[in-house]
mmCIF file of C-alpha atoms in Angstrom:
data_model
loop_
_atom_site.group_PDB
_atom_site.id
_atom_site.type_symbol
_atom_site.label_atom_id
_atom_site.label_comp_id
_atom_site.label_asym_id
_atom_site.label_seq_id
_atom_site.Cartn_x
_atom_site.Cartn_y
_atom_site.Cartn_z
ATOM 1 C CA MET U 4 35.704 -6.498 14.695
ATOM 2 C CA SER U 5 32.198 -7.978 14.478
ATOM 3 C CA MET U 6 29.335 -5.690 15.387
ATOM 4 C CA ILE U 7 25.791 -4.580 14.597
ATOM 5 C CA LEU U 8 25.803 -1.254 12.760
ATOM 6 C CA SER U 9 22.118 -0.403 12.467
ATOM 7 C CA ALA U 10 18.614 -1.832 12.458
ATOM 8 C CA SER U 11 15.275 -0.834 10.984
ATOM 9 C CA VAL U 12 11.637 -1.895 11.001
ATOM 10 C CA ILE U 13 9.786 -1.740 7.669
ATOM 11 C CA ARG U 14 6.224 -2.484 6.616
ATOM 12 C CA VAL U 15 6.314 -5.190 3.952
ATOM 13 C CA ARG U 16 3.222 -4.073 2.029
ATOM 14 C CA ASP U 17 4.648 -0.828 0.698
ATOM 15 C CA GLY U 18 8.151 -0.503 2.129
ATOM 16 C CA LEU U 19 7.171 2.230 4.598
ATOM 17 C CA PRO U 20 9.932 2.582 7.255
ATOM 18 C CA LEU U 21 8.369 2.440 10.712
ATOM 19 C CA SER U 22 11.443 2.792 12.914
ATOM 20 C CA ALA U 23 15.226 2.701 12.586
ATOM 21 C CA SER U 24 18.536 3.311 14.301
ATOM 22 C CA THR U 25 19.492 6.966 14.517
ATOM 23 C CA ASP U 26 23.214 6.626 15.108
ATOM 24 C CA TYR U 27 24.420 4.884 11.951
ATOM 25 C CA GLU U 28 27.271 6.560 10.107
ATOM 26 C CA GLN U 29 28.189 5.529 6.577
ATOM 27 C CA GLY U 30 31.729 4.947 5.485
ATOM 28 C CA THR U 31 32.752 2.725 8.387
ATOM 29 C CA GLY U 32 35.405 1.037 6.249
ATOM 30 C CA VAL U 33 34.226 -2.487 7.112
ATOM 31 C CA GLN U 34 32.589 -5.209 5.063
ATOM 32 C CA GLU U 35 28.853 -5.012 5.665
ATOM 33 C CA CYS U 36 25.866 -7.253 5.053
ATOM 34 C CA ARG U 37 22.146 -7.158 5.793
ATOM 35 C CA ASN U 38 19.967 -9.703 7.555
ATOM 36 C CA PHE U 39 16.228 -9.567 7.923
ATOM 37 C CA ILE U 40 13.229 -11.552 9.082
ATOM 38 C CA SER U 41 9.552 -10.725 8.720
ATOM 39 C CA SER U 42 6.336 -11.484 10.557
ATOM 40 C CA LEU U 43 2.746 -10.188 10.449
ATOM 41 C CA GLY U 44 3.505 -7.884 7.528
ATOM 42 C CA VAL U 45 6.527 -6.232 9.141
ATOM 43 C CA SER U 46 10.212 -6.836 8.325
ATOM 44 C CA TYR U 47 13.008 -6.435 10.846
ATOM 45 C CA MET U 48 16.331 -5.630 9.235
ATOM 46 C CA MET U 49 19.861 -5.143 10.462
ATOM 47 C CA LEU U 50 23.121 -3.988 8.969
ATOM 48 C CA CYS U 51 26.134 -5.703 10.489
ATOM 49 C CA THR U 52 29.733 -6.522 9.741
ATOM 50 C CA GLU U 53 30.232 -9.523 7.491
ATOM 51 C CA ASN U 54 31.785 -11.652 10.242
ATOM 52 C CA TYR U 55 28.999 -11.080 12.777
ATOM 53 C CA PRO U 56 27.701 -14.497 14.004
ATOM 54 C CA ASN U 57 24.460 -15.595 12.379
ATOM 55 C CA VAL U 58 23.150 -16.949 15.670
ATOM 56 C CA LEU U 59 23.510 -13.580 17.387
ATOM 57 C CA ALA U 60 22.092 -11.769 14.345
ATOM 58 C CA PHE U 61 19.022 -13.962 14.369
ATOM 59 C CA SER U 62 18.592 -13.590 18.115
ATOM 60 C CA PHE U 63 18.876 -9.814 17.851
ATOM 61 C CA LEU U 64 16.208 -9.626 15.129
ATOM 62 C CA ASP U 65 14.001 -12.023 17.051
ATOM 63 C CA GLU U 66 14.145 -9.754 20.108
ATOM 64 C CA LEU U 67 13.224 -6.734 17.995
ATOM 65 C CA GLN U 68 10.323 -8.629 16.484
ATOM 66 C CA LYS U 69 8.897 -9.774 19.823
ATOM 67 C CA GLU U 70 9.202 -6.347 21.407
ATOM 68 C CA PHE U 71 7.674 -4.533 18.418
ATOM 69 C CA ILE U 72 4.705 -6.918 18.233
ATOM 70 C CA THR U 73 4.161 -6.515 21.954
ATOM 71 C CA THR U 74 4.381 -2.710 21.853
ATOM 72 C CA TYR U 75 2.421 -1.939 18.673
ATOM 73 C CA ASN U 76 -0.685 -3.770 17.475
ATOM 74 C CA MET U 77 -1.389 -4.573 13.817
ATOM 75 C CA MET U 78 -3.978 -1.799 13.572
ATOM 76 C CA LYS U 79 -1.306 0.835 14.233
ATOM 77 C CA THR U 80 1.229 -0.641 11.821
ATOM 78 C CA ASN U 81 -1.334 -1.122 9.045
ATOM 79 C CA THR U 82 -2.732 2.410 9.280
ATOM 80 C CA ALA U 83 0.578 4.244 9.655
ATOM 81 C CA VAL U 84 1.119 6.785 6.868
ATOM 82 C CA ARG U 85 4.096 8.832 8.075
ATOM 83 C CA PRO U 86 7.635 7.426 7.734
ATOM 84 C CA TYR U 87 9.318 6.575 11.039
ATOM 85 C CA CYS U 88 6.133 7.227 13.043
ATOM 86 C CA PHE U 89 7.388 4.698 15.638
ATOM 87 C CA ILE U 90 10.835 6.256 15.931
ATOM 88 C CA GLU U 91 10.616 6.008 19.727
ATOM 89 C CA PHE U 92 11.198 2.269 19.258
ATOM 90 C CA ASP U 93 14.802 3.280 18.515
ATOM 91 C CA ASN U 94 15.386 3.420 22.279
ATOM 92 C CA PHE U 95 14.842 -0.326 22.488
ATOM 93 C CA ILE U 96 16.922 -0.876 19.342
ATOM 94 C CA GLN U 97 19.845 1.042 20.853
ATOM 95 C CA ARG U 98 19.753 -0.823 24.157
ATOM 96 C CA THR U 99 19.528 -4.192 22.444
ATOM 97 C CA LYS U 100 22.253 -3.312 19.948
ATOM 98 C CA GLN U 101 24.637 -2.366 22.748
ATOM 99 C CA ARG U 102 24.030 -5.684 24.446
ATOM 100 C CA TYR U 103 24.615 -7.686 21.273
ATOM 101 C CA ASN U 104 27.719 -5.718 20.361
ATOM 102 C CA ASN U 105 29.166 -6.940 23.640
ATOM 103 C CA PRO U 106 27.919 -10.561 23.835
ATOM 104 C CA ARG U 107 29.592 -11.122 27.220
ATOM 105 C CA SER U 108 27.248 -8.555 28.731
ATOM 106 C CA LEU U 109 24.104 -10.323 27.544
ATOM 107 C CA SER U 110 21.824 -10.708 30.535
ATOM 108 C CA THR U 111 20.534 -14.075 29.324
ATOM 109 C CA LYS U 112 22.512 -16.888 27.762
ATOM 110 C CA ILE U 113 21.495 -17.960 24.296
ATOM 111 C CA ASN U 114 20.822 -21.631 23.741
ATOM 112 C CA LEU U 115 23.051 -22.133 20.719
ATOM 113 C CA SER U 116 21.627 -25.490 19.717
ATOM 114 C CA ASP U 117 18.059 -24.172 19.741
ATOM 115 C CA MET U 118 19.062 -21.069 17.821
ATOM 116 C CA GLN U 119 20.956 -23.087 15.208
ATOM 117 C CA MET U 120 17.880 -25.242 14.668
ATOM 118 C CA GLU U 121 15.686 -22.143 14.418
ATOM 119 C CA ILE U 122 18.018 -20.624 11.833
ATOM 120 C CA LYS U 123 17.814 -23.785 9.727
ATOM 121 C CA LEU U 124 14.012 -23.723 9.876
ATOM 122 C CA ARG U 125 13.604 -19.951 9.465
ATOM 123 C CA PRO U 126 16.867 -18.452 8.217
ATOM 124 C CA PRO U 127 17.310 -14.672 8.137
ATOM 125 C CA TYR U 128 17.754 -13.359 4.621
ATOM 126 C CA GLN U 129 21.247 -11.989 4.050
ATOM 127 C CA ILE U 130 22.095 -9.296 1.507
ATOM 128 C CA PRO U 131 25.714 -8.413 0.699
ATOM 129 C CA VAL U 132 26.462 -4.705 0.688
ATOM 130 C CA CYS U 133 27.307 -4.848 -3.029
ATOM 131 C CA GLU U 134 23.626 -5.592 -3.741
ATOM 132 C CA LEU U 135 22.355 -2.495 -1.968
ATOM 133 C CA GLY U 136 21.180 0.161 -4.394
ATOM 134 C CA PRO U 137 22.450 3.733 -4.205
ATOM 135 C CA ALA U 138 20.185 6.525 -3.022
ATOM 136 C CA ASN U 139 21.020 10.101 -4.017
ATOM 137 C CA GLY U 140 24.484 9.043 -5.112
ATOM 138 C CA VAL U 141 25.436 7.162 -1.917
ATOM 139 C CA THR U 142 24.446 3.874 -0.423
ATOM 140 C CA SER U 143 21.798 4.563 2.159
ATOM 141 C CA ALA U 144 21.455 2.536 5.307
ATOM 142 C CA PHE U 145 17.791 1.992 4.518
ATOM 143 C CA SER U 146 17.660 1.954 0.706
ATOM 144 C CA VAL U 147 17.359 -1.815 0.291
ATOM 145 C CA ASP U 148 15.143 -3.146 -2.492
ATOM 146 C CA TYR U 149 14.059 -6.744 -1.992
ATOM 147 C CA LYS U 150 11.166 -8.976 -2.929
ATOM 148 C CA GLY U 151 8.173 -8.277 -0.755
ATOM 149 C CA ALA U 152 9.261 -4.857 0.518
ATOM 150 C CA GLY U 153 10.478 -1.614 -0.953
ATOM 151 C CA LYS U 154 8.449 -2.175 -4.128
ATOM 152 C CA ILE U 155 4.834 -1.124 -4.331
ATOM 153 C CA SER U 156 2.736 -3.479 -6.393
ATOM 154 C CA SER U 157 -0.355 -2.161 -8.129
ATOM 155 C CA ALA U 158 -2.475 -4.705 -6.246
ATOM 156 C CA HIS U 159 -1.590 -3.076 -2.888
ATOM 157 C CA GLN U 160 -0.987 0.515 -3.922
ATOM 158 C CA ARG U 161 -3.026 3.035 -1.984
ATOM 159 C CA LEU U 162 -4.626 6.202 -3.299
ATOM 160 C CA GLU U 163 -4.287 9.636 -1.830
ATOM 161 C CA PRO U 164 -6.880 10.551 0.846
ATOM 162 C CA ALA U 165 -10.269 11.371 -0.649
ATOM 163 C CA SER U 166 -11.117 15.052 -0.921
ATOM 164 C CA LEU U 167 -14.547 16.580 -0.358
ATOM 165 C CA SER U 168 -15.031 16.963 -4.112
ATOM 166 C CA GLY U 169 -14.112 13.296 -4.558
ATOM 167 C CA ILE U 170 -16.751 12.243 -2.023
ATOM 168 C CA VAL U 171 -19.351 14.406 -3.784
ATOM 169 C CA ALA U 172 -18.393 12.864 -7.128
ATOM 170 C CA PHE U 173 -18.780 9.364 -5.662
ATOM 171 C CA ILE U 174 -22.287 10.162 -4.367
ATOM 172 C CA LEU U 175 -23.376 11.778 -7.650
ATOM 173 C CA SER U 176 -22.090 8.810 -9.644
ATOM 174 C CA LEU U 177 -24.070 6.447 -7.425
ATOM 175 C CA LEU U 178 -27.134 8.632 -7.950
ATOM 176 C CA CYS U 179 -26.760 8.511 -11.725
ATOM 177 C CA GLY U 180 -26.314 4.756 -11.591
ATOM 178 C CA ALA U 181 -29.462 4.402 -9.485
ATOM 179 C CA LEU U 182 -31.478 6.584 -11.898
ATOM 180 C CA ASN U 183 -30.309 4.510 -14.856
ATOM 181 C CA LEU U 184 -31.183 1.308 -13.022
ATOM 182 C CA ILE U 185 -34.712 2.508 -12.182
ATOM 183 C CA ARG U 186 -35.337 3.637 -15.753
ATOM 184 C CA GLY U 187 -34.036 0.307 -16.985
ATOM 185 C CA PHE U 188 -36.529 -1.632 -14.881
ATOM 186 C CA HIS U 189 -39.335 0.642 -16.056
ATOM 187 C CA ALA U 190 -38.285 -0.033 -19.641
ATOM 188 C CA ILE U 191 -38.443 -3.784 -18.980
ATOM 189 C CA GLU U 192 -41.981 -3.401 -17.597
ATOM 190 C CA SER U 193 -43.001 -1.469 -20.706
ATOM 191 C CA LEU U 194 -41.491 -4.144 -22.930
ATOM 192 C CA LEU U 195 -43.365 -6.914 -21.109
ATOM 193 C CA GLN U 196 -46.614 -4.964 -21.470
ATOM 194 C CA SER U 197 -45.990 -4.760 -25.226
ATOM 195 C CA ASP U 198 -45.915 -0.974 -25.249
ATOM 196 C CA GLY U 199 -43.389 -1.004 -28.059
ATOM 197 C CA GLU U 200 -40.380 -0.229 -25.841
ATOM 198 C CA ASP U 201 -37.074 -0.731 -27.686
ATOM 199 C CA LEU U 202 -34.839 -3.444 -26.218
ATOM 200 C CA ASN U 203 -31.821 -1.304 -27.028
ATOM 201 C CA TYR U 204 -33.056 1.330 -24.579
ATOM 202 C CA ILE U 205 -32.968 -1.265 -21.816
ATOM 203 C CA ILE U 206 -29.405 -2.190 -22.746
ATOM 204 C CA ALA U 207 -28.394 1.494 -22.790
ATOM 205 C CA PHE U 208 -29.847 2.074 -19.322
ATOM 206 C CA PHE U 209 -28.068 -0.903 -17.800
ATOM 207 C CA LEU U 210 -24.798 -0.073 -19.553
ATOM 208 C CA GLY U 211 -25.077 3.418 -18.091
ATOM 209 C CA THR U 212 -25.628 1.907 -14.643
ATOM 210 C CA ALA U 213 -22.550 -0.320 -15.013
ATOM 211 C CA ALA U 214 -20.444 2.617 -16.220
ATOM 212 C CA CYS U 215 -21.427 4.777 -13.232
ATOM 213 C CA LEU U 216 -20.680 1.997 -10.749
ATOM 214 C CA TYR U 217 -17.326 1.303 -12.417
ATOM 215 C CA GLN U 218 -16.447 4.979 -12.116
ATOM 216 C CA CYS U 219 -17.145 4.691 -8.373
ATOM 217 C CA TYR U 220 -14.784 1.697 -8.249
ATOM 218 C CA LEU U 221 -12.026 3.575 -10.078
ATOM 219 C CA LEU U 222 -12.486 6.511 -7.728
ATOM 220 C CA VAL U 223 -11.919 4.314 -4.671
ATOM 221 C CA TYR U 224 -9.402 1.686 -5.803
ATOM 222 C CA TYR U 225 -6.134 1.761 -7.701
ATOM 223 C CA THR U 226 -5.835 -0.389 -10.828
ATOM 224 C CA SER U 227 -3.434 -0.491 -13.735
ATOM 225 C CA TRP U 228 -4.342 1.861 -16.617
ATOM 226 C CA ARG U 229 -6.742 3.566 -14.220
ATOM 227 C CA ASN U 230 -6.857 6.920 -16.021
ATOM 228 C CA VAL U 231 -7.399 5.287 -19.422
ATOM 229 C CA LYS U 232 -10.218 3.175 -18.008
ATOM 230 C CA SER U 233 -11.880 6.242 -16.518
ATOM 231 C CA PHE U 234 -11.769 8.025 -19.899
ATOM 232 C CA LEU U 235 -13.232 5.004 -21.714
ATOM 233 C CA THR U 236 -15.946 4.682 -19.068
ATOM 234 C CA PHE U 237 -16.853 8.341 -19.510
ATOM 235 C CA GLY U 238 -17.050 7.751 -23.264
ATOM 236 C CA LEU U 239 -19.495 4.904 -22.657
ATOM 237 C CA ILE U 240 -21.648 7.195 -20.476
ATOM 238 C CA CYS U 241 -21.747 9.763 -23.286
ATOM 239 C CA LEU U 242 -22.720 7.142 -25.885
ATOM 240 C CA CYS U 243 -25.511 5.767 -23.690
ATOM 241 C CA ASN U 244 -26.952 9.242 -23.148
ATOM 242 C CA MET U 245 -26.708 10.040 -26.851
ATOM 243 C CA TYR U 246 -28.776 6.946 -27.572
ATOM 244 C CA LEU U 247 -31.305 7.861 -24.866
ATOM 245 C CA TYR U 248 -31.817 11.453 -26.030
ATOM 246 C CA GLU U 249 -35.425 10.669 -27.044
ATOM 247 C CA LEU U 250 -36.286 9.501 -23.514
ATOM 248 C CA ARG U 251 -34.565 12.302 -21.609
ATOM 249 C CA ASN U 252 -34.855 16.051 -21.748
ATOM 250 C CA LEU U 253 -31.893 18.354 -22.223
ATOM 251 C CA TRP U 254 -31.357 18.961 -18.510
ATOM 252 C CA GLN U 255 -31.296 15.236 -17.721
ATOM 253 C CA LEU U 256 -28.735 14.608 -20.456
ATOM 254 C CA PHE U 257 -26.648 17.537 -19.248
ATOM 255 C CA PHE U 258 -26.775 16.254 -15.653
ATOM 256 C CA HIS U 259 -25.633 12.709 -16.506
ATOM 257 C CA VAL U 260 -22.830 13.810 -18.839
ATOM 258 C CA THR U 261 -21.619 16.534 -16.452
ATOM 259 C CA VAL U 262 -21.518 14.113 -13.515
ATOM 260 C CA GLY U 263 -19.595 11.613 -15.648
ATOM 261 C CA ALA U 264 -17.053 14.286 -16.598
ATOM 262 C CA PHE U 265 -16.761 15.465 -12.978
ATOM 263 C CA VAL U 266 -16.125 11.931 -11.694
ATOM 264 C CA THR U 267 -13.543 11.338 -14.427
ATOM 265 C CA LEU U 268 -11.735 14.502 -13.374
ATOM 266 C CA GLN U 269 -11.728 13.387 -9.733
ATOM 267 C CA ILE U 270 -10.307 9.999 -10.744
ATOM 268 C CA TRP U 271 -7.464 11.760 -12.530
ATOM 269 C CA LEU U 272 -6.834 14.074 -9.588
ATOM 270 C CA ARG U 273 -6.803 11.311 -6.961
ATOM 271 C CA GLN U 274 -3.548 9.612 -7.859
ATOM 272 C CA ALA U 275 -1.717 6.774 -6.160
ATOM 273 C CA GLN U 276 0.462 7.507 -3.186
ATOM 274 C CA GLY U 277 4.131 7.324 -4.078
ATOM 275 C CA LYS U 278 6.586 5.228 -2.128
ATOM 276 C CA ALA U 279 7.478 6.777 1.174
ATOM 277 C CA PRO U 280 10.570 8.961 0.806
ATOM 278 C CA ASP U 281 13.894 7.547 1.913
ATOM 279 C CA HIS U 282 14.921 9.411 5.081
ATOM 280 C CA ASP U 283 18.397 8.919 6.465
ATOM 281 C CA VAL U 284 17.888 9.145 10.225
#
């Protein structure tokens, strides 16, 4: 018996499930396979029996895609943070699945020739059930791992929401960078006026500025080796202030080093968001 077993809608960027069927039961005792298509950063996936016609599978996914795009704009899908936050879309999935599980009851006839041509130009990706990875010891209906979804790349990984202390650290780091930049320009003026200003002081000021700005970047964006970079940047801030001890009093040195340490701590505390948990719905 050929039939559609379940369907789901997943955000491609990070694999966040947006909506899914709620009536799928594992262990159906039939050969299963997955098909999916994607558009505008969202993938539409279905689990069906192995002998389900490709034309109907494609048409089913195409209907889901059109309805989802019409119902939810890109702003909502891009800013969603909670898994299955569009679970109400399951009502449309259920109605459409019932129609396609009984093709004779389809309200509109499918133009087979047009659909065959569309499949050749934009074929749905098919995954045999043997390729589906296990989740918690069993094969989950939504635990697929494929290129472009389900894996979070470091280039697109998001950080946890900023805390109040993180915002304060960002502002203080900008302030320290601005102070270093102003002192650097003053040192250049002194050098041009032949007041005997050391060129190395100018370099130290601008290196301190760059270190503070880079700490702000690490606080906002995720990069590989982020924690190591933050520690090395803090070390550079300490070295610059050690070199500038003759131009700054004790309280100024304490302020710059303390802010650098505080920002480094906030970088360590604000970690990347993990992949959305796999919920069997």
